[in-house]
mmCIF file of C-alpha atoms in Angstrom:
data_model
loop_
_atom_site.group_PDB
_atom_site.id
_atom_site.type_symbol
_atom_site.label_atom_id
_atom_site.label_comp_id
_atom_site.label_asym_id
_atom_site.label_seq_id
_atom_site.Cartn_x
_atom_site.Cartn_y
_atom_site.Cartn_z
ATOM 1 C CA MET A 1 -7.990 26.046 16.460
ATOM 2 C CA PRO A 2 -5.987 25.719 19.557
ATOM 3 C CA THR A 3 -5.523 22.159 18.984
ATOM 4 C CA LEU A 4 -3.997 22.905 15.430
ATOM 5 C CA THR A 5 -1.845 25.710 16.919
ATOM 6 C CA ARG A 6 -0.401 23.053 19.473
ATOM 7 C CA LEU A 7 0.127 20.439 16.912
ATOM 8 C CA LEU A 8 2.071 22.653 14.592
ATOM 9 C CA ASN A 9 3.876 24.291 17.611
ATOM 10 C CA ALA A 10 2.933 27.494 16.076
ATOM 11 C CA GLU A 11 2.301 30.886 17.638
ATOM 12 C CA GLU A 12 -0.764 31.488 15.352
ATOM 13 C CA VAL A 13 -2.799 29.664 12.757
ATOM 14 C CA GLU A 14 -4.655 31.447 10.226
ATOM 15 C CA LEU A 15 -7.101 29.539 7.778
ATOM 16 C CA ASP A 16 -7.515 31.388 4.422
ATOM 17 C CA PRO A 17 -8.634 29.146 1.296
ATOM 18 C CA LYS A 18 -7.821 32.159 -0.810
ATOM 19 C CA TYR A 19 -4.255 32.715 0.191
ATOM 20 C CA GLN A 20 -1.759 33.120 -2.631
ATOM 21 C CA ALA A 21 1.795 32.047 -1.368
ATOM 22 C CA GLN A 22 4.759 34.502 -1.871
ATOM 23 C CA ALA A 23 7.697 33.279 -3.681
ATOM 24 C CA GLY A 24 10.435 31.809 -1.378
ATOM 25 C CA LYS A 25 7.993 30.927 1.399
ATOM 26 C CA PRO A 26 7.870 27.417 2.694
ATOM 27 C CA VAL A 27 4.982 25.202 1.635
ATOM 28 C CA ALA A 28 3.922 21.591 2.670
ATOM 29 C CA VAL A 29 1.767 19.758 0.321
ATOM 30 C CA THR A 30 -0.792 17.322 2.067
ATOM 31 C CA PRO A 31 -3.532 15.110 0.805
ATOM 32 C CA LEU A 32 -5.974 17.737 2.071
ATOM 33 C CA GLY A 33 -4.292 20.682 0.451
ATOM 34 C CA GLU A 34 -1.443 23.044 0.815
ATOM 35 C CA ILE A 35 -0.092 24.575 3.999
ATOM 36 C CA PHE A 36 1.775 27.823 3.649
ATOM 37 C CA LEU A 37 4.146 28.742 6.266
ATOM 38 C CA THR A 38 5.001 32.176 7.353
ATOM 39 C CA VAL A 39 8.304 32.127 9.087
ATOM 40 C CA ALA A 40 10.072 35.230 10.251
ATOM 41 C CA THR A 41 13.505 33.789 9.334
ATOM 42 C CA ALA A 42 12.977 30.745 7.093
ATOM 43 C CA ASP A 43 15.765 28.193 6.910
ATOM 44 C CA ARG A 44 15.874 28.293 3.147
ATOM 45 C CA ALA A 45 18.482 25.416 2.885
ATOM 46 C CA GLY A 46 16.500 23.229 5.478
ATOM 47 C CA GLU A 47 13.315 23.715 3.505
ATOM 48 C CA GLN A 48 14.983 22.814 0.090
ATOM 49 C CA GLN A 49 16.318 19.720 1.754
ATOM 50 C CA ARG A 50 12.890 18.797 3.190
ATOM 51 C CA LEU A 51 11.315 19.419 -0.262
ATOM 52 C CA ASP A 52 13.979 17.399 -1.997
ATOM 53 C CA LYS A 53 13.344 14.527 0.424
ATOM 54 C CA GLU A 54 9.545 14.571 -0.174
ATOM 55 C CA ILE A 55 10.053 14.921 -3.828
ATOM 56 C CA ALA A 56 12.250 11.719 -3.878
ATOM 57 C CA ARG A 57 9.774 9.799 -1.560
ATOM 58 C CA ILE A 58 6.927 10.530 -3.799
ATOM 59 C CA GLU A 59 8.841 9.859 -7.104
ATOM 60 C CA THR A 60 9.801 6.497 -5.671
ATOM 61 C CA GLU A 61 6.166 5.597 -4.815
ATOM 62 C CA ALA A 62 4.921 6.846 -8.198
ATOM 63 C CA ARG A 63 7.442 4.702 -9.931
ATOM 64 C CA ALA A 64 6.236 1.695 -7.893
ATOM 65 C CA VAL A 65 2.783 2.090 -8.931
ATOM 66 C CA GLU A 66 3.500 2.946 -12.502
ATOM 67 C CA GLU A 67 5.550 -0.396 -12.757
ATOM 68 C CA LYS A 68 2.557 -2.239 -11.561
ATOM 69 C CA LEU A 69 0.394 -0.809 -13.955
ATOM 70 C CA LYS A 70 2.737 -1.479 -16.779
ATOM 71 C CA ASN A 71 2.644 -5.123 -15.654
ATOM 72 C CA LYS A 72 -0.132 -6.752 -18.072
ATOM 73 C CA SER A 73 -0.443 -9.590 -15.664
ATOM 74 C CA PHE A 74 -1.312 -7.343 -12.667
ATOM 75 C CA VAL A 75 -3.819 -5.381 -14.675
ATOM 76 C CA ASP A 76 -5.336 -8.559 -16.062
ATOM 77 C CA ARG A 77 -5.617 -10.428 -12.786
ATOM 78 C CA ALA A 78 -6.214 -7.496 -10.253
ATOM 79 C CA PRO A 79 -9.825 -6.565 -9.640
ATOM 80 C CA ALA A 80 -11.069 -3.461 -11.610
ATOM 81 C CA ALA A 81 -11.402 -1.238 -8.570
ATOM 82 C CA VAL A 82 -7.758 -2.106 -7.411
ATOM 83 C CA VAL A 83 -6.344 -1.224 -10.904
ATOM 84 C CA GLU A 84 -8.478 1.911 -10.814
ATOM 85 C CA GLU A 85 -7.260 2.852 -7.367
ATOM 86 C CA HIS A 86 -3.554 2.647 -8.728
ATOM 87 C CA ARG A 87 -4.430 4.842 -11.499
ATOM 88 C CA ARG A 88 -5.989 7.344 -9.164
ATOM 89 C CA ARG A 89 -2.884 7.232 -6.823
ATOM 90 C CA LEU A 90 -0.531 7.632 -9.912
ATOM 91 C CA LYS A 91 -2.529 10.832 -10.695
ATOM 92 C CA ASP A 92 -2.380 11.987 -7.238
ATOM 93 C CA PHE A 93 1.189 11.588 -7.055
ATOM 94 C CA SER A 94 1.770 13.496 -10.431
ATOM 95 C CA ALA A 95 -0.354 16.395 -8.814
ATOM 96 C CA GLN A 96 1.670 16.396 -5.607
ATOM 97 C CA LEU A 97 4.956 16.287 -7.447
ATOM 98 C CA ALA A 98 3.998 19.268 -9.645
ATOM 99 C CA LYS A 99 3.189 21.294 -6.392
ATOM 100 C CA LEU A 100 6.386 20.118 -4.557
ATOM 101 C CA LYS A 101 8.435 21.093 -7.602
ATOM 102 C CA GLN A 102 7.017 24.297 -7.960
ATOM 103 C CA ALA A 103 7.476 25.043 -4.305
ATOM 104 C CA ARG A 104 11.088 23.896 -4.321
ATOM 105 C CA GLU A 105 11.643 26.184 -7.538
ATOM 106 C CA SER A 106 10.281 29.122 -5.717
ATOM 107 C CA LEU A 107 12.879 28.796 -3.024
ATOM 108 C CA ASN A 108 15.649 29.556 -5.464
#
């Protein structure tokens, strides 16, 4: 775990799959799961800004995938595996957005 501690530039890293975040604590949503940050003096405004930026980025990506899936020509011509991958990505984006929006709301 020293590598992870160094990568995060953290004093300490604790892995707890059963951890329940407290309201107002910063959270990062990754493809591997959620990372909860315990910060002595959290920069609430900075964290809200970071979450807003991430929400906007994922919404943009989700819209692009959604538009492709609405395009009958794309769905008809693309291999089934590609269409299914786009459907999976859209589902993943929706899940990420829900978690990010919940994290953003908990900072209020």
